[in-house]
C-alpha cells in the first residue's frame, strides 16, 4: 500500500461516507489522494499542533474524527485556527481525512465504543437511520435466477440485520414481443412469447445502488432488463445515532456517575436530579446529543449520557431518567484508538500512529 487513496479505501470500509449525516463534512478535506503515503497520524482534531506532530513523525495523512473544515470558508488568510491548520497542511503536503458522523452512525462506531468502555451489553441503535433502505425487483428466467441472485448478493444486496443473502422469489408468467431491432433470448422477432419467469426481490442500502445495478445489468440474461427500485420507509436497525445498552448488575445513581467519570476520564459531570432509582438500561450518544433526550426516555433508559447540554435541557429529563453531560471530548475520547486499531489490522506494512496531542479545548479547575 503506497498511495493515500489506498488508505482512504480502508477508511471507507470502516466508516462508509454514505452513513454520514447530510449536514456533515466527511472524507478527504485537504490533499491529493494520488500522493505517495509516508505515514498516518490519527487524532481527534486536526489542529496546528497535530499537524506539527505529523511533520515531526513523517506522516503525510492525518485522519481526524472532527472535520477541521465544517462549513464553507471564503478566505484562507490564517486569521483563525481553522485557516492556520489548512495553510500548514497545504504547505507541508499533508492530507486531512475526517470520519465524524460516518463513524457516529456505524453500529461498531463511536457509540459502540462508548458502550464498550462502560461494559454495557445487549446494545441496540437508539435512533435508527430512516430512508436508507431501497428494494430492487427484477424478473428473469429460471436458468438465470441463481447466477443473478448471487451477483446481487456479492454487490451488497440482501443484508438484513444479522442475516445475509436475503431475497424473496416468486414464479409468474411473463410476456413480450420484440420489434425489428430486438435480439430476444427466447423466441424470434415479432413473435409473441409467453413463459415462466422468476421475480426476485432484494433490499440494499441506498449508497450501493449503482453497484447493485451494475451487477444486475452484467448478469441478467435479457437484452432489455426489467427492474424497479423503491425507497422503503423501514428504519435501518444497524445504522443510526446513539446506542442503548444494559449493565449486568444495576447500580445506584451516584455510584453510576462516579463509575462513568472514572471510565471516561471525565473531569466533571453535570447531571439532572437524582430520582432514587437503580441504573441498568443506559442510553449514550457521543458528542452533542440533546436532540436525543426524548428518544432515550421513549426507549425506557434509566440514564442518558451525552454532552453539550444547555441549562433548560436538563428539565427535559422530566423526572423520568438521569440526564448527564460528561463532556464532548470525553464522550468520544476512545474513538481515535479504535481507528488506529482498525487501520493496524488492515494495513500491516505502514506506520499508523496515535496522536499524543490532547486537543480537548475545555479545561477544568
mmCIF file of C-alpha atoms in Angstrom, residues 144-351:
data_model
loop_
_atom_site.group_PDB
_atom_site.id
_atom_site.type_symbol
_atom_site.label_atom_id
_atom_site.label_comp_id
_atom_site.label_asym_id
_atom_site.label_seq_id
_atom_site.Cartn_x
_atom_site.Cartn_y
_atom_site.Cartn_z
ATOM 1 C CA UNK A 144 -30.553 -17.282 -14.859
ATOM 2 C CA UNK A 145 -32.065 -16.788 -11.390
ATOM 3 C CA UNK A 146 -29.314 -18.307 -9.227
ATOM 4 C CA UNK A 147 -26.482 -16.563 -11.074
ATOM 5 C CA UNK A 148 -28.309 -13.226 -10.956
ATOM 6 C CA UNK A 149 -29.228 -13.537 -7.267
ATOM 7 C CA UNK A 150 -25.661 -14.375 -6.276
ATOM 8 C CA UNK A 151 -24.277 -11.423 -8.227
ATOM 9 C CA UNK A 152 -26.678 -9.100 -6.388
ATOM 10 C CA UNK A 153 -25.645 -10.610 -3.046
ATOM 11 C CA UNK A 154 -21.970 -10.142 -3.934
ATOM 12 C CA UNK A 155 -22.680 -6.466 -4.693
ATOM 13 C CA UNK A 156 -24.095 -5.963 -1.193
ATOM 14 C CA UNK A 157 -27.825 -6.643 -1.616
ATOM 15 C CA UNK A 158 -29.806 -8.907 0.679
ATOM 16 C CA UNK A 159 -28.303 -7.950 4.050
ATOM 17 C CA UNK A 160 -30.953 -7.622 6.758
ATOM 18 C CA UNK A 161 -29.755 -7.269 10.346
ATOM 19 C CA UNK A 162 -27.776 -10.363 11.292
ATOM 20 C CA UNK A 163 -28.696 -12.155 8.044
ATOM 21 C CA UNK A 164 -27.243 -12.025 4.546
ATOM 22 C CA UNK A 165 -28.228 -13.396 1.112
ATOM 23 C CA UNK A 166 -31.872 -12.498 1.846
ATOM 24 C CA UNK A 167 -34.304 -12.416 -1.073
ATOM 25 C CA UNK A 168 -37.898 -13.188 -1.968
ATOM 26 C CA UNK A 169 -38.588 -15.205 -5.106
ATOM 27 C CA UNK A 170 -41.892 -15.975 -6.788
ATOM 28 C CA UNK A 171 -42.959 -17.549 -10.057
ATOM 29 C CA UNK A 172 -45.153 -15.938 -12.669
ATOM 30 C CA UNK A 173 -45.857 -15.709 -16.380
ATOM 31 C CA UNK A 174 -44.011 -13.095 -18.421
ATOM 32 C CA UNK A 175 -44.866 -11.979 -21.941
ATOM 33 C CA UNK A 176 -43.137 -9.921 -24.614
ATOM 34 C CA UNK A 177 -42.806 -9.408 -28.363
ATOM 35 C CA UNK A 178 -39.657 -7.931 -29.896
ATOM 36 C CA UNK A 179 -39.560 -5.428 -32.774
ATOM 37 C CA UNK A 180 -37.215 -5.385 -35.772
ATOM 38 C CA UNK A 181 -34.318 -4.098 -33.657
ATOM 39 C CA UNK A 182 -34.641 -6.721 -30.918
ATOM 40 C CA UNK A 183 -32.472 -9.750 -30.237
ATOM 41 C CA UNK A 184 -34.582 -11.854 -27.835
ATOM 42 C CA UNK A 185 -33.083 -14.544 -25.608
ATOM 43 C CA UNK A 186 -36.134 -16.708 -26.234
ATOM 44 C CA UNK A 187 -38.310 -16.661 -29.378
ATOM 45 C CA UNK A 188 -37.959 -14.614 -32.548
ATOM 46 C CA UNK A 189 -38.601 -11.038 -33.577
ATOM 47 C CA UNK A 190 -42.325 -10.237 -33.908
ATOM 48 C CA UNK A 191 -43.178 -13.451 -32.045
ATOM 49 C CA UNK A 192 -45.413 -13.213 -29.001
ATOM 50 C CA UNK A 193 -43.535 -15.097 -26.262
ATOM 51 C CA UNK A 194 -45.150 -16.328 -23.071
ATOM 52 C CA UNK A 195 -43.132 -18.179 -20.451
ATOM 53 C CA UNK A 196 -42.424 -18.788 -16.784
ATOM 54 C CA UNK A 197 -40.255 -16.193 -15.031
ATOM 55 C CA UNK A 198 -38.809 -15.748 -11.551
ATOM 56 C CA UNK A 199 -39.469 -12.494 -9.739
ATOM 57 C CA UNK A 200 -36.514 -11.609 -7.478
ATOM 58 C CA UNK A 201 -36.785 -9.037 -4.702
ATOM 59 C CA UNK A 202 -33.812 -7.836 -2.624
ATOM 60 C CA UNK A 203 -33.191 -4.880 -0.310
ATOM 61 C CA UNK A 204 -29.980 -2.845 -0.123
ATOM 62 C CA UNK A 205 -28.501 0.278 1.449
ATOM 63 C CA UNK A 206 -29.104 3.193 -0.902
ATOM 64 C CA UNK A 207 -25.442 4.136 -1.388
ATOM 65 C CA UNK A 208 -24.918 0.733 -3.044
ATOM 66 C CA UNK A 209 -27.456 1.388 -5.813
ATOM 67 C CA UNK A 210 -25.008 1.979 -8.681
ATOM 68 C CA UNK A 211 -23.045 -1.146 -7.706
ATOM 69 C CA UNK A 212 -26.251 -3.202 -7.457
ATOM 70 C CA UNK A 213 -27.494 -2.034 -10.849
ATOM 71 C CA UNK A 214 -24.124 -2.747 -12.449
ATOM 72 C CA UNK A 215 -24.331 -6.329 -11.158
ATOM 73 C CA UNK A 216 -27.906 -6.579 -12.406
ATOM 74 C CA UNK A 217 -27.129 -5.471 -15.957
ATOM 75 C CA UNK A 218 -23.908 -7.527 -16.148
ATOM 76 C CA UNK A 219 -25.507 -10.804 -15.065
ATOM 77 C CA UNK A 220 -29.045 -10.642 -16.404
ATOM 78 C CA UNK A 221 -29.952 -12.943 -19.280
ATOM 79 C CA UNK A 222 -32.190 -10.468 -21.078
ATOM 80 C CA UNK A 223 -31.301 -7.894 -23.694
ATOM 81 C CA UNK A 224 -33.693 -5.422 -22.018
ATOM 82 C CA UNK A 225 -33.700 -5.717 -18.237
ATOM 83 C CA UNK A 226 -36.998 -5.026 -16.487
ATOM 84 C CA UNK A 227 -36.433 -3.757 -12.957
ATOM 85 C CA UNK A 228 -37.897 -1.448 -10.312
ATOM 86 C CA UNK A 229 -36.215 0.369 -7.390
ATOM 87 C CA UNK A 230 -38.252 1.597 -4.416
ATOM 88 C CA UNK A 231 -37.305 3.683 -1.393
ATOM 89 C CA UNK A 232 -38.606 1.951 1.727
ATOM 90 C CA UNK A 233 -39.871 3.620 4.879
ATOM 91 C CA UNK A 234 -38.253 0.958 7.076
ATOM 92 C CA UNK A 235 -35.757 2.194 9.635
ATOM 93 C CA UNK A 236 -32.268 0.685 9.413
ATOM 94 C CA UNK A 237 -31.779 -1.090 12.729
ATOM 95 C CA UNK A 238 -27.987 -1.341 12.374
ATOM 96 C CA UNK A 239 -27.220 2.243 11.308
ATOM 97 C CA UNK A 240 -28.037 5.339 13.305
ATOM 98 C CA UNK A 241 -27.150 7.707 16.107
ATOM 99 C CA UNK A 242 -26.789 6.817 19.757
ATOM 100 C CA UNK A 243 -26.982 3.425 21.403
ATOM 101 C CA UNK A 244 -28.775 1.591 24.191
ATOM 102 C CA UNK A 245 -27.119 -0.955 26.441
ATOM 103 C CA UNK A 246 -27.509 -2.652 29.796
ATOM 104 C CA UNK A 247 -25.440 -3.352 32.867
ATOM 105 C CA UNK A 248 -25.476 -6.897 34.148
ATOM 106 C CA UNK A 249 -25.720 -5.544 37.682
ATOM 107 C CA UNK A 250 -27.631 -2.287 38.322
ATOM 108 C CA UNK A 251 -26.062 0.440 40.442
ATOM 109 C CA UNK A 252 -27.389 3.491 42.241
ATOM 110 C CA UNK A 253 -27.178 6.883 40.564
ATOM 111 C CA UNK A 254 -24.201 8.340 42.399
ATOM 112 C CA UNK A 255 -22.129 5.174 42.030
ATOM 113 C CA UNK A 256 -23.104 5.105 38.367
ATOM 114 C CA UNK A 257 -21.870 8.642 37.702
ATOM 115 C CA UNK A 258 -18.627 8.033 39.613
ATOM 116 C CA UNK A 259 -18.141 4.880 37.531
ATOM 117 C CA UNK A 260 -18.737 6.823 34.298
ATOM 118 C CA UNK A 261 -16.384 9.585 35.433
ATOM 119 C CA UNK A 262 -13.614 7.040 36.012
ATOM 120 C CA UNK A 263 -14.123 5.012 32.831
ATOM 121 C CA UNK A 264 -14.474 8.018 30.520
ATOM 122 C CA UNK A 265 -11.794 10.040 32.356
ATOM 123 C CA UNK A 266 -14.167 12.943 32.786
ATOM 124 C CA UNK A 267 -13.019 15.812 34.988
ATOM 125 C CA UNK A 268 -16.575 16.854 35.744
ATOM 126 C CA UNK A 269 -20.127 15.632 35.126
ATOM 127 C CA UNK A 270 -23.224 17.842 35.123
ATOM 128 C CA UNK A 271 -26.427 15.934 35.763
ATOM 129 C CA UNK A 272 -30.152 16.239 36.409
ATOM 130 C CA UNK A 273 -31.889 15.498 39.723
ATOM 131 C CA UNK A 274 -31.316 12.099 41.274
ATOM 132 C CA UNK A 275 -34.519 10.054 41.200
ATOM 133 C CA UNK A 276 -33.568 7.374 43.703
ATOM 134 C CA UNK A 277 -33.669 4.605 41.103
ATOM 135 C CA UNK A 278 -31.251 1.892 40.056
ATOM 136 C CA UNK A 279 -29.401 2.378 36.780
ATOM 137 C CA UNK A 280 -29.476 -0.655 34.489
ATOM 138 C CA UNK A 281 -30.542 0.464 30.996
ATOM 139 C CA UNK A 282 -28.363 3.276 29.655
ATOM 140 C CA UNK A 283 -28.592 5.388 26.501
ATOM 141 C CA UNK A 284 -25.426 7.035 25.166
ATOM 142 C CA UNK A 285 -24.713 9.479 22.355
ATOM 143 C CA UNK A 286 -21.161 10.699 21.849
ATOM 144 C CA UNK A 287 -20.801 14.427 21.228
ATOM 145 C CA UNK A 288 -23.716 16.878 21.229
ATOM 146 C CA UNK A 289 -26.818 14.800 21.875
ATOM 147 C CA UNK A 290 -29.517 16.982 23.408
ATOM 148 C CA UNK A 291 -31.846 16.214 20.487
ATOM 149 C CA UNK A 292 -31.994 12.570 21.612
ATOM 150 C CA UNK A 293 -33.304 13.120 25.156
ATOM 151 C CA UNK A 294 -36.854 12.182 24.141
ATOM 152 C CA UNK A 295 -35.575 9.123 22.273
ATOM 153 C CA UNK A 296 -33.793 7.953 25.421
ATOM 154 C CA UNK A 297 -36.949 8.437 27.503
ATOM 155 C CA UNK A 298 -39.141 6.599 24.975
ATOM 156 C CA UNK A 299 -36.604 3.751 24.881
ATOM 157 C CA UNK A 300 -37.029 3.292 28.638
ATOM 158 C CA UNK A 301 -33.472 4.237 29.560
ATOM 159 C CA UNK A 302 -32.702 4.799 33.224
ATOM 160 C CA UNK A 303 -29.927 7.227 32.269
ATOM 161 C CA UNK A 304 -28.752 9.134 29.199
ATOM 162 C CA UNK A 305 -25.083 10.070 28.763
ATOM 163 C CA UNK A 306 -24.127 12.728 26.219
ATOM 164 C CA UNK A 307 -22.551 16.210 26.039
ATOM 165 C CA UNK A 308 -23.090 19.930 25.414
ATOM 166 C CA UNK A 309 -26.388 20.155 27.308
ATOM 167 C CA UNK A 310 -27.808 23.636 27.969
ATOM 168 C CA UNK A 311 -29.426 24.770 31.218
ATOM 169 C CA UNK A 312 -33.057 24.313 30.167
ATOM 170 C CA UNK A 313 -32.388 20.957 28.546
ATOM 171 C CA UNK A 314 -31.823 19.369 31.932
ATOM 172 C CA UNK A 315 -35.528 19.991 32.629
ATOM 173 C CA UNK A 316 -36.324 17.705 29.689
ATOM 174 C CA UNK A 317 -35.370 14.726 31.841
ATOM 175 C CA UNK A 318 -38.904 15.224 33.254
ATOM 176 C CA UNK A 319 -38.025 13.122 36.327
ATOM 177 C CA UNK A 320 -38.104 10.049 34.092
ATOM 178 C CA UNK A 321 -34.382 9.386 33.726
ATOM 179 C CA UNK A 322 -30.995 10.616 34.890
ATOM 180 C CA UNK A 323 -29.518 13.007 32.337
ATOM 181 C CA UNK A 324 -25.739 13.541 32.402
ATOM 182 C CA UNK A 325 -23.329 15.723 30.425
ATOM 183 C CA UNK A 326 -19.906 14.100 30.689
ATOM 184 C CA UNK A 327 -18.088 16.403 28.221
ATOM 185 C CA UNK A 328 -17.883 16.385 24.431
ATOM 186 C CA UNK A 329 -14.285 15.211 24.089
ATOM 187 C CA UNK A 330 -14.707 12.740 26.941
ATOM 188 C CA UNK A 331 -17.705 11.052 25.319
ATOM 189 C CA UNK A 332 -15.681 10.421 22.148
ATOM 190 C CA UNK A 333 -12.207 10.002 23.651
ATOM 191 C CA UNK A 334 -11.628 6.364 22.639
ATOM 192 C CA UNK A 335 -12.655 6.848 19.019
ATOM 193 C CA UNK A 336 -9.141 7.578 17.756
ATOM 194 C CA UNK A 337 -7.863 4.422 19.486
ATOM 195 C CA UNK A 338 -10.484 2.405 17.603
ATOM 196 C CA UNK A 339 -9.416 3.942 14.269
ATOM 197 C CA UNK A 340 -5.752 3.158 14.954
ATOM 198 C CA UNK A 341 -6.536 -0.456 15.901
ATOM 199 C CA UNK A 342 -8.676 -0.907 12.787
ATOM 200 C CA UNK A 343 -6.039 0.505 10.430
ATOM 201 C CA UNK A 344 -3.240 -1.521 12.020
ATOM 202 C CA UNK A 345 -5.200 -4.728 11.421
ATOM 203 C CA UNK A 346 -5.837 -3.830 7.782
ATOM 204 C CA UNK A 347 -2.520 -2.189 6.902
ATOM 205 C CA UNK A 348 0.437 -4.263 8.004
ATOM 206 C CA UNK A 349 3.289 -2.590 6.132
ATOM 207 C CA UNK A 350 2.711 1.005 7.123
ATOM 208 C CA UNK A 351 3.164 3.282 10.126
#
